[in-house]
Amino acid sequence: MSTIAAISTGLAAGGIGIVRISGEDAIKIADSIFRSLGGKKIADISGYSALYGKAVDGKDVLDTAVALLFRAPKSYTGEDVVEISCHGGIYVTKRVLRAALSAGAVPAEPGEFTKRAFLNGKMDLTGAESVMNIISARGEEAEKIALGILEGGLFKEIKKISDKLLYDMALLSAWVDYPYEEIEELSNENLGGDIRESMESLEKLINNYDTGRIIMEGVDTAIVGRPNVGKSTLMNLLSGTERSIVTDIAGTTRDIVEDTVTLGGIVLHLSDTAGVRETDDAVESIGVDRAIKRLENAQLVLAVFDASRPFSEDDRRLMQLCKGKNAIGIINKTDLVKNYLTDELEENFCKLVFISAKTGEGKDELENAVVSVLGTENFDTSSAALINERQLECCKNALKDLKEAKEALALGLTMDAVTVCLDSAVESLLVLTGEKATESVVNEIFAQFCVGK
């Protein structure tokens, strides 16, 4: 397998830039582009040791640098790895990489370092997939889920299920193949219990998938309401900056203004929309249509109402549009009016929150409402979780096969028929962990990674 190299830090000016080299010739290549101040070679030091010196390209000195050695198999990839750290200028870091490539390394493909870690048994496929989720995590809860999977949380849960089923299959096979030997017979009751427990574990993972994805990816959120109810002020409050223009003129926001914020540990992809009302203005009408479309497609709706103005037909129209959706009714401008009739709103919204977007009063209550409506308040981020459609599909396939095994057992079919179903279920679980994943599946997963990881 060739020795690969890539820049493992972001391609931007920074305090440090790291070029990572991994493979059989990593130490040899690193020694050809690095000179320690004391003359010591990287090949002469032990793993987890570093040398200070200069990165070079032939006779040209590129930068002062530190070379850090990880010897196989105790490295990220399981191979010899050398990381050369220089000053974080884009030009300098690229020069160091170019020197490594000239010395015999080949450019790493996207995710190739992590792919080699998987192929060399340093992590399972679910752990490898979690690496990109850690990199892209926008909130504390998302990072916790990804880190738990990287540390083996999901793998252990799936392994527990598959090992139980494999043990039952082994007993069934041994009893059928060697009927005259003194082999413990697996009773229908015990087998049925194991199938039921395995199904319950898979159903829990599947049922928690949507909640976990909300935490991992965030939620498309539309801020809607008639003109001048305080949508843009709320947008600015949540984003912590003057993201939207705020004036007393109705219809100021005519197009969608977007931002991403974190509220209650949940990433909200916010859209501040045009005021929803009947209008003869052609340009404003386009904005209203876009607002309604964004409302219809949103995973969460923050519907804003003005406490200082009477409930109107435009408000009622908005209320009807929010029916059946994850929608929170927000009574704004409570700094102006404290008493507001909410009977109509209570019937149509999951939660009602009183807030002053201008002063920030009620923001904590809004945060609690968002967490409650999205169902993330009781989600255990330390438990096993599925983080992508591939994993979900594997669990669904395994659950389907277990249901068929349960039915076959209940109907009194032969144990061979039950075993076939169990074998198919285990196959799906082993594909999930990567123990039986095809090369094309593995390649597709790592193609989504960034270069250098």
Short mmCIF file of C-alpha atoms in Angstrom, two decimals:
data_model
loop_
_atom_site.label_atom_id
_atom_site.label_comp_id
_atom_site.label_asym_id
_atom_site.label_seq_id
_atom_site.Cartn_x
_atom_site.Cartn_y
_atom_site.Cartn_z
CA MET A 1 0.00 0.00 0.00
CA SER A 2 1.40 3.40 -0.97
CA THR A 3 2.50 6.06 1.51
CA ILE A 4 0.05 8.96 1.53
CA ALA A 5 0.35 12.60 2.55
CA ALA A 6 -2.06 15.49 2.98
CA ILE A 7 -2.59 18.73 4.85
CA SER A 8 -4.62 17.85 7.93
CA THR A 9 -5.39 21.37 9.11
CA GLY A 10 -7.72 23.84 7.47
CA LEU A 11 -6.54 25.64 4.35
CA ALA A 12 -6.52 29.05 6.00
CA ALA A 13 -4.02 31.25 7.77
CA GLY A 14 -3.53 30.07 11.36
CA GLY A 15 -1.06 29.45 14.13
CA ILE A 16 -0.10 26.00 12.87
CA GLY A 17 -0.30 23.90 9.72
CA ILE A 18 0.13 20.10 9.81
CA VAL A 19 1.18 17.79 6.99
CA ARG A 20 0.38 14.17 7.82
CA ILE A 21 2.29 11.28 6.21
CA SER A 22 1.19 7.65 6.66
CA GLY A 23 2.46 4.36 5.30
CA GLU A 24 5.42 2.02 5.09
CA ASP A 25 7.79 4.75 3.86
CA ALA A 26 6.44 7.56 6.06
CA ILE A 27 9.57 7.78 8.22
CA LYS A 28 11.94 7.62 5.22
CA ILE A 29 10.02 10.36 3.38
CA ALA A 30 9.78 12.54 6.49
CA ASP A 31 13.53 12.23 7.09
CA SER A 32 14.17 13.46 3.55
CA ILE A 33 12.21 16.71 4.10
CA PHE A 34 13.04 17.42 7.77
CA ARG A 35 16.34 18.34 9.45
CA SER A 36 16.47 18.35 13.25
CA LEU A 37 18.65 20.96 14.92
CA GLY A 38 20.69 18.27 16.67
CA GLY A 39 21.10 16.18 13.53
CA LYS A 40 19.01 13.32 14.87
CA LYS A 41 16.93 11.33 12.39
CA ILE A 42 13.22 10.64 12.82
CA ALA A 43 14.03 6.98 12.21
CA ASP A 44 16.16 6.97 15.38
CA ILE A 45 13.47 8.11 17.81
CA SER A 46 10.72 6.12 19.48
CA GLY A 47 7.02 6.51 18.82
CA TYR A 48 5.18 9.41 20.47
CA SER A 49 8.38 11.47 20.31
CA ALA A 50 9.09 14.75 18.57
CA LEU A 51 12.04 16.59 17.05
CA TYR A 52 12.45 20.33 16.47
CA GLY A 53 14.15 21.54 13.32
CA LYS A 54 13.46 22.75 9.79
CA ALA A 55 11.25 21.57 6.96
CA VAL A 56 13.27 21.48 3.74
CA ASP A 57 12.83 20.88 0.03
CA GLY A 58 16.22 19.82 -1.23
CA LYS A 59 18.55 22.66 -0.21
CA ASP A 60 15.73 25.14 0.35
CA VAL A 61 14.63 25.74 3.94
CA LEU A 62 10.83 26.07 4.01
CA ASP A 63 10.12 26.80 7.66
CA THR A 64 11.02 25.91 11.22
CA ALA A 65 8.99 22.84 12.15
CA VAL A 66 8.28 20.05 14.60
CA ALA A 67 8.19 16.40 13.47
CA LEU A 68 6.04 14.07 15.59
CA LEU A 69 6.35 10.29 15.11
CA PHE A 70 3.70 7.62 15.72
CA ARG A 71 5.02 4.12 15.09
CA ALA A 72 2.82 1.30 13.84
CA PRO A 73 0.55 -0.11 15.09
CA LYS A 74 0.02 2.57 17.77
CA SER A 75 -1.08 5.32 15.44
CA TYR A 76 -4.34 6.68 14.06
CA THR A 77 -4.06 4.65 10.85
CA GLY A 78 -2.26 1.66 12.35
CA GLU A 79 0.72 2.47 10.08
CA ASP A 80 3.86 4.53 10.67
CA VAL A 81 2.69 8.15 10.78
CA VAL A 82 4.72 11.37 10.85
CA GLU A 83 3.11 14.75 11.34
CA ILE A 84 5.17 17.79 10.40
CA SER A 85 3.90 20.97 12.03
CA CYS A 86 4.96 24.32 10.62
CA HIS A 87 3.62 27.86 10.80
CA GLY A 88 0.06 27.97 9.53
CA GLY A 89 0.49 29.96 6.36
CA ILE A 90 -1.27 28.42 3.38
CA TYR A 91 1.75 28.83 1.08
CA VAL A 92 4.23 27.34 3.56
CA THR A 93 2.04 24.34 4.41
CA LYS A 94 1.49 23.59 0.72
CA ARG A 95 5.26 23.78 0.11
CA VAL A 96 5.88 21.18 2.85
CA LEU A 97 3.22 18.91 1.31
CA ARG A 98 4.75 19.35 -2.14
CA ALA A 99 8.14 18.34 -0.72
CA ALA A 100 6.63 15.18 0.78
CA LEU A 101 5.03 14.29 -2.56
CA SER A 102 8.31 14.90 -4.39
CA ALA A 103 10.02 12.57 -1.90
CA GLY A 104 7.73 9.68 -2.82
CA ALA A 105 4.38 10.12 -1.07
CA VAL A 106 1.13 10.19 -3.04
CA PRO A 107 -1.77 12.56 -2.34
CA ALA A 108 -4.27 11.12 0.11
CA GLU A 109 -7.81 10.58 -1.12
CA PRO A 110 -10.73 12.06 0.87
CA GLY A 111 -10.97 10.21 4.18
CA GLU A 112 -8.09 7.90 3.35
CA PHE A 113 -6.37 8.20 6.74
CA THR A 114 -9.59 7.15 8.51
CA LYS A 115 -10.23 4.48 5.86
CA ARG A 116 -6.84 2.95 6.61
CA ALA A 117 -7.65 3.09 10.33
CA PHE A 118 -10.80 1.07 9.59
CA LEU A 119 -9.03 -1.42 7.29
CA ASN A 120 -6.27 -1.89 9.86
CA GLY A 121 -8.76 -2.62 12.65
CA LYS A 122 -8.24 0.60 14.58
CA MET A 123 -11.98 1.37 14.53
CA ASP A 124 -15.21 -0.12 13.25
CA LEU A 125 -17.22 1.41 10.40
CA THR A 126 -19.67 3.20 12.70
CA GLY A 127 -16.75 4.81 14.53
CA ALA A 128 -15.21 5.87 11.24
CA GLU A 129 -18.49 7.45 10.13
CA SER A 130 -18.69 9.38 13.40
CA VAL A 131 -15.37 11.12 12.71
CA MET A 132 -16.95 13.46 10.15
CA ASN A 133 -19.84 14.10 12.53
CA ILE A 134 -17.39 15.23 15.20
CA ILE A 135 -15.70 17.54 12.71
CA SER A 136 -19.02 19.04 11.57
CA ALA A 137 -20.69 19.18 15.01
CA ARG A 138 -22.23 22.62 15.65
CA GLY A 139 -23.39 22.00 19.22
CA GLU A 140 -22.43 20.23 22.44
CA GLU A 141 -25.14 17.57 22.20
CA ALA A 142 -24.20 16.68 18.60
CA GLU A 143 -20.56 16.34 19.61
CA LYS A 144 -21.51 14.05 22.51
CA ILE A 145 -23.46 11.69 20.24
CA ALA A 146 -20.65 11.50 17.67
CA LEU A 147 -17.98 11.00 20.34
CA GLY A 148 -20.01 8.22 21.97
CA ILE A 149 -20.19 6.39 18.64
CA LEU A 150 -16.48 6.93 17.98
CA GLU A 151 -15.77 5.34 21.37
CA GLY A 152 -17.79 2.28 20.36
CA GLY A 153 -21.26 2.93 21.80
CA LEU A 154 -23.21 1.87 18.69
CA PHE A 155 -20.79 -0.92 17.80
CA LYS A 156 -21.16 -2.48 21.26
CA GLU A 157 -24.95 -2.35 21.08
CA ILE A 158 -25.08 -3.95 17.64
CA LYS A 159 -22.39 -6.47 18.61
CA LYS A 160 -24.45 -7.51 21.66
CA ILE A 161 -27.46 -8.21 19.43
CA SER A 162 -25.53 -10.07 16.73
CA ASP A 163 -23.54 -12.16 19.24
CA LYS A 164 -26.75 -13.28 20.94
CA LEU A 165 -28.27 -14.32 17.60
CA LEU A 166 -25.08 -16.02 16.45
CA TYR A 167 -24.97 -18.05 19.66
CA ASP A 168 -28.55 -19.20 19.12
CA MET A 169 -27.79 -20.09 15.50
CA ALA A 170 -24.76 -22.10 16.60
CA LEU A 171 -26.86 -24.09 19.09
CA LEU A 172 -29.54 -24.72 16.45
CA SER A 173 -26.98 -25.87 13.88
CA ALA A 174 -25.14 -28.11 16.33
CA TRP A 175 -28.36 -29.72 17.57
CA VAL A 176 -29.53 -30.40 13.97
CA ASP A 177 -26.17 -31.67 12.72
CA TYR A 178 -25.32 -33.82 15.75
CA PRO A 179 -28.65 -35.09 17.11
CA TYR A 180 -27.07 -37.94 19.09
CA GLU A 181 -24.49 -35.82 20.87
CA GLU A 182 -25.19 -34.36 24.32
CA ILE A 183 -25.75 -30.82 23.08
CA GLU A 184 -28.03 -28.43 24.90
CA GLU A 185 -31.26 -28.01 22.95
CA LEU A 186 -32.40 -24.42 22.50
CA SER A 187 -36.04 -24.22 23.58
CA ASN A 188 -38.58 -22.28 21.57
CA GLU A 189 -39.20 -20.16 24.65
CA ASN A 190 -35.55 -19.13 25.02
CA LEU A 191 -35.11 -18.54 21.30
CA GLY A 192 -38.31 -16.51 21.17
CA GLY A 193 -37.11 -14.44 24.13
CA ASP A 194 -33.79 -13.68 22.44
CA ILE A 195 -35.54 -12.68 19.20
CA ARG A 196 -37.95 -10.44 21.11
CA GLU A 197 -35.14 -8.72 23.07
CA SER A 198 -33.16 -8.16 19.87
CA MET A 199 -36.22 -6.67 18.17
CA GLU A 200 -36.81 -4.31 21.10
CA SER A 201 -33.20 -3.09 20.97
CA LEU A 202 -33.42 -2.44 17.23
CA GLU A 203 -36.81 -0.73 17.54
CA LYS A 204 -35.38 1.62 20.17
CA LEU A 205 -32.50 2.59 17.88
CA ILE A 206 -34.87 3.12 14.94
CA ASN A 207 -37.40 5.12 16.97
CA ASN A 208 -34.67 7.44 18.28
CA TYR A 209 -33.19 8.02 14.83
CA ASP A 210 -35.16 11.16 13.95
CA THR A 211 -34.42 12.78 17.31
CA GLY A 212 -30.75 11.96 16.99
CA ARG A 213 -30.63 13.40 13.49
CA ILE A 214 -32.24 16.61 14.74
CA ILE A 215 -29.43 16.98 17.25
CA MET A 216 -26.73 16.00 14.75
CA GLU A 217 -27.87 18.01 11.71
CA GLY A 218 -30.06 20.75 13.12
CA VAL A 219 -33.59 21.78 12.22
CA ASP A 220 -34.90 23.88 9.33
CA THR A 221 -36.80 26.59 11.20
CA ALA A 222 -39.09 29.26 9.75
CA ILE A 223 -39.89 32.47 11.62
CA VAL A 224 -43.28 33.58 10.33
CA GLY A 225 -45.95 36.15 11.15
CA ARG A 226 -47.73 39.18 9.70
CA PRO A 227 -45.69 42.36 9.09
CA ASN A 228 -44.19 44.21 12.06
CA VAL A 229 -44.87 41.59 14.70
CA GLY A 230 -41.15 41.39 15.55
CA LYS A 231 -39.90 38.50 13.39
CA SER A 232 -36.67 40.26 12.45
CA THR A 233 -36.10 41.39 16.05
CA LEU A 234 -36.50 37.77 17.15
CA MET A 235 -34.08 36.68 14.42
CA ASN A 236 -31.51 39.18 15.70
CA LEU A 237 -32.06 38.08 19.32
CA LEU A 238 -31.45 34.42 18.49
CA SER A 239 -28.48 35.06 16.21
CA GLY A 240 -26.91 37.57 18.59
CA THR A 241 -26.30 40.07 15.80
CA GLU A 242 -28.14 42.55 13.57
CA ARG A 243 -28.85 39.88 10.96
CA SER A 244 -32.19 41.28 9.79
CA ILE A 245 -33.18 44.91 9.16
CA VAL A 246 -35.66 46.18 11.74
CA THR A 247 -37.90 49.20 11.01
CA ASP A 248 -41.42 50.37 11.81
CA ILE A 249 -42.30 50.15 8.11
CA ALA A 250 -44.49 47.16 7.31
CA GLY A 251 -43.05 44.87 4.64
CA THR A 252 -39.38 45.71 5.25
CA THR A 253 -38.40 42.03 4.97
CA ARG A 254 -39.33 40.95 1.45
CA ASP A 255 -36.93 38.07 0.92
CA ILE A 256 -35.77 35.30 3.23
CA VAL A 257 -32.88 36.08 5.60
CA GLU A 258 -31.04 33.00 6.88
CA ASP A 259 -28.71 32.20 9.75
CA THR A 260 -27.71 29.23 11.90
CA VAL A 261 -27.91 29.42 15.69
CA THR A 262 -27.80 27.04 18.65
CA LEU A 263 -30.72 27.05 21.08
CA GLY A 264 -31.09 24.52 23.88
CA GLY A 265 -28.24 22.48 22.42
CA ILE A 266 -30.13 22.23 19.11
CA VAL A 267 -28.86 23.79 15.88
CA LEU A 268 -31.62 25.84 14.23
CA HIS A 269 -31.26 26.78 10.57
CA LEU A 270 -33.32 29.95 10.82
CA SER A 271 -35.24 31.67 8.04
CA ASP A 272 -36.65 35.15 8.73
CA THR A 273 -39.49 35.44 6.21
CA ALA A 274 -41.60 38.22 4.75
CA GLY A 275 -44.74 39.21 6.66
CA VAL A 276 -47.70 37.00 5.78
CA ARG A 277 -50.63 39.18 4.71
CA GLU A 278 -52.88 39.96 1.78
CA THR A 279 -51.13 42.52 -0.44
CA ASP A 280 -51.44 44.12 -3.89
CA ASP A 281 -47.71 44.88 -4.01
CA ALA A 282 -46.26 42.52 -6.66
CA VAL A 283 -42.80 42.36 -5.07
CA GLU A 284 -44.10 41.88 -1.53
CA SER A 285 -46.50 39.21 -2.83
CA ILE A 286 -43.54 37.16 -4.06
CA GLY A 287 -42.00 37.41 -0.59
CA VAL A 288 -45.25 36.26 1.03
CA ASP A 289 -45.45 33.25 -1.30
CA ARG A 290 -41.86 32.31 -0.43
CA ALA A 291 -42.64 32.69 3.27
CA ILE A 292 -45.60 30.32 3.02
CA LYS A 293 -43.56 27.80 1.06
CA ARG A 294 -40.77 27.94 3.65
CA LEU A 295 -43.37 27.45 6.41
CA GLU A 296 -44.79 24.39 4.65
CA ASN A 297 -41.35 22.77 4.28
CA ALA A 298 -39.94 23.71 7.71
CA GLN A 299 -39.31 21.12 10.40
CA LEU A 300 -40.06 23.73 13.06
CA VAL A 301 -42.16 26.91 12.83
CA LEU A 302 -41.84 29.91 15.13
CA ALA A 303 -45.11 31.80 14.53
CA VAL A 304 -44.90 35.32 15.94
CA PHE A 305 -47.93 37.35 17.09
CA ASP A 306 -48.01 40.96 18.29
CA ALA A 307 -49.35 41.36 21.83
CA SER A 308 -49.87 45.10 21.26
CA ARG A 309 -52.26 44.66 18.33
CA PRO A 310 -55.66 42.95 18.05
CA PHE A 311 -55.83 39.43 16.64
CA SER A 312 -56.49 39.78 12.89
CA GLU A 313 -57.59 37.74 9.89
CA ASP A 314 -53.95 37.58 8.78
CA ASP A 315 -53.15 36.04 12.19
CA ARG A 316 -55.94 33.49 11.75
CA ARG A 317 -54.69 32.62 8.28
CA LEU A 318 -51.21 32.04 9.69
CA MET A 319 -52.65 29.94 12.49
CA GLN A 320 -54.38 27.67 9.97
CA LEU A 321 -51.17 27.30 7.97
CA CYS A 322 -49.40 26.09 11.12
CA LYS A 323 -51.96 23.41 11.93
CA GLY A 324 -50.49 19.91 12.17
CA LYS A 325 -46.87 21.14 12.19
CA ASN A 326 -44.21 21.39 14.88
CA ALA A 327 -45.16 24.99 15.56
CA ILE A 328 -44.60 27.24 18.56
CA GLY A 329 -46.82 30.28 18.99
CA ILE A 330 -44.76 33.25 20.16
CA ILE A 331 -46.58 36.20 21.75
CA ASN A 332 -44.14 39.06 21.25
CA LYS A 333 -43.86 42.61 22.64
CA THR A 334 -44.77 41.64 26.19
CA ASP A 335 -42.72 44.66 27.24
CA LEU A 336 -45.65 46.74 25.89
CA VAL A 337 -48.65 44.59 26.83
CA LYS A 338 -48.85 41.97 29.59
CA ASN A 339 -52.37 40.65 29.03
CA TYR A 340 -53.23 38.90 25.78
CA LEU A 341 -56.08 36.52 24.99
CA THR A 342 -54.63 33.19 23.86
CA ASP A 343 -57.65 30.86 23.59
CA GLU A 344 -57.52 30.57 19.80
CA LEU A 345 -53.76 30.10 19.80
CA GLU A 346 -53.71 27.44 22.52
CA GLU A 347 -55.90 25.21 20.37
CA ASN A 348 -53.57 25.35 17.38
CA PHE A 349 -49.99 25.34 18.68
CA CYS A 350 -47.89 22.74 20.45
CA LYS A 351 -46.55 25.41 22.81
CA LEU A 352 -47.16 29.09 23.53
CA VAL A 353 -44.38 31.37 24.69
CA PHE A 354 -44.58 34.99 25.86
CA ILE A 355 -41.51 36.96 24.89
CA SER A 356 -40.06 40.39 24.33
CA ALA A 357 -37.69 40.00 21.41
CA LYS A 358 -36.55 43.56 22.05
CA THR A 359 -35.41 43.00 25.66
CA GLY A 360 -34.73 39.26 25.50
CA GLU A 361 -37.30 38.47 28.19
CA GLY A 362 -38.75 34.99 27.66
CA LYS A 363 -35.82 33.63 25.63
CA ASP A 364 -35.23 30.82 28.14
CA GLU A 365 -38.89 29.82 27.93
CA LEU A 366 -38.60 29.72 24.13
CA GLU A 367 -35.53 27.50 24.42
CA ASN A 368 -37.42 25.07 26.68
CA ALA A 369 -40.36 25.06 24.26
CA VAL A 370 -38.13 24.23 21.27
CA VAL A 371 -36.50 21.32 23.12
CA SER A 372 -39.92 20.04 24.23
CA VAL A 373 -41.58 20.27 20.78
CA LEU A 374 -38.66 18.57 19.04
CA GLY A 375 -38.63 15.79 21.64
CA THR A 376 -34.94 16.14 22.50
CA GLU A 377 -35.34 16.93 26.21
CA ASN A 378 -35.14 13.28 27.31
CA PHE A 379 -32.74 12.06 24.64
CA ASP A 380 -29.68 10.38 26.16
CA THR A 381 -26.72 11.58 24.10
CA SER A 382 -24.45 9.01 25.78
CA SER A 383 -26.53 6.05 24.55
CA ALA A 384 -26.09 4.21 21.25
CA ALA A 385 -27.57 6.11 18.30
CA LEU A 386 -27.86 5.80 14.54
CA ILE A 387 -26.42 8.77 12.67
CA ASN A 388 -27.11 8.14 8.99
CA GLU A 389 -29.49 6.47 6.55
CA ARG A 390 -27.10 3.56 5.88
CA GLN A 391 -27.14 2.55 9.53
CA LEU A 392 -30.91 3.04 9.74
CA GLU A 393 -31.50 0.84 6.69
CA CYS A 394 -29.33 -1.94 8.14
CA CYS A 395 -31.33 -1.90 11.37
CA LYS A 396 -34.65 -1.90 9.50
CA ASN A 397 -33.56 -4.87 7.40
CA ALA A 398 -32.43 -6.78 10.48
CA LEU A 399 -35.71 -6.00 12.28
CA LYS A 400 -37.72 -7.21 9.28
CA ASP A 401 -35.83 -10.51 9.27
CA LEU A 402 -36.32 -10.95 13.02
CA LYS A 403 -40.06 -10.39 12.64
CA GLU A 404 -40.09 -13.15 10.02
CA ALA A 405 -38.10 -15.43 12.35
CA LYS A 406 -40.60 -14.74 15.14
CA GLU A 407 -43.52 -15.58 12.83
CA ALA A 408 -41.81 -18.76 11.60
CA LEU A 409 -41.30 -19.86 15.20
CA ALA A 410 -44.92 -19.10 16.11
CA LEU A 411 -46.21 -21.05 13.09
CA GLY A 412 -44.15 -24.09 14.03
CA LEU A 413 -42.02 -24.06 10.89
CA THR A 414 -38.73 -25.97 10.80
CA MET A 415 -35.74 -24.58 12.65
CA ASP A 416 -33.98 -24.33 9.29
CA ALA A 417 -36.52 -21.67 8.25
CA VAL A 418 -35.96 -19.77 11.51
CA THR A 419 -32.19 -20.01 11.09
CA VAL A 420 -32.34 -18.57 7.55
CA CYS A 421 -34.16 -15.50 8.91
CA LEU A 422 -31.70 -15.12 11.79
CA ASP A 423 -28.75 -15.45 9.42
CA SER A 424 -30.14 -12.66 7.22
CA ALA A 425 -30.65 -10.41 10.25
CA VAL A 426 -27.08 -10.97 11.44
CA GLU A 427 -25.80 -10.25 7.93
CA SER A 428 -27.42 -6.79 8.02
CA LEU A 429 -25.93 -6.07 11.45
CA LEU A 430 -22.43 -7.08 10.33
CA VAL A 431 -22.77 -4.80 7.30
CA LEU A 432 -23.67 -1.98 9.71
CA THR A 433 -20.51 -2.43 11.78
CA GLY A 434 -18.36 -2.97 8.70
CA GLU A 435 -17.49 -6.59 9.43
CA LYS A 436 -19.21 -7.61 6.17
CA ALA A 437 -19.47 -4.32 4.28
CA THR A 438 -18.63 -4.47 0.58
CA GLU A 439 -15.71 -2.52 -0.85
CA SER A 440 -18.10 -0.25 -2.79
CA VAL A 441 -19.98 0.67 0.41
CA VAL A 442 -16.73 1.43 2.23
CA ASN A 443 -15.45 3.55 -0.66
CA GLU A 444 -18.70 5.50 -0.83
CA ILE A 445 -18.60 6.28 2.90
CA PHE A 446 -15.06 7.61 2.88
CA ALA A 447 -15.53 9.57 -0.33
CA GLN A 448 -17.67 11.94 1.75
CA PHE A 449 -14.76 12.78 4.06
CA CYS A 450 -12.49 15.79 3.77
CA VAL A 451 -8.94 15.31 2.51
CA GLY A 452 -6.44 14.95 5.36
CA LYS A 453 -8.75 13.05 7.72
#
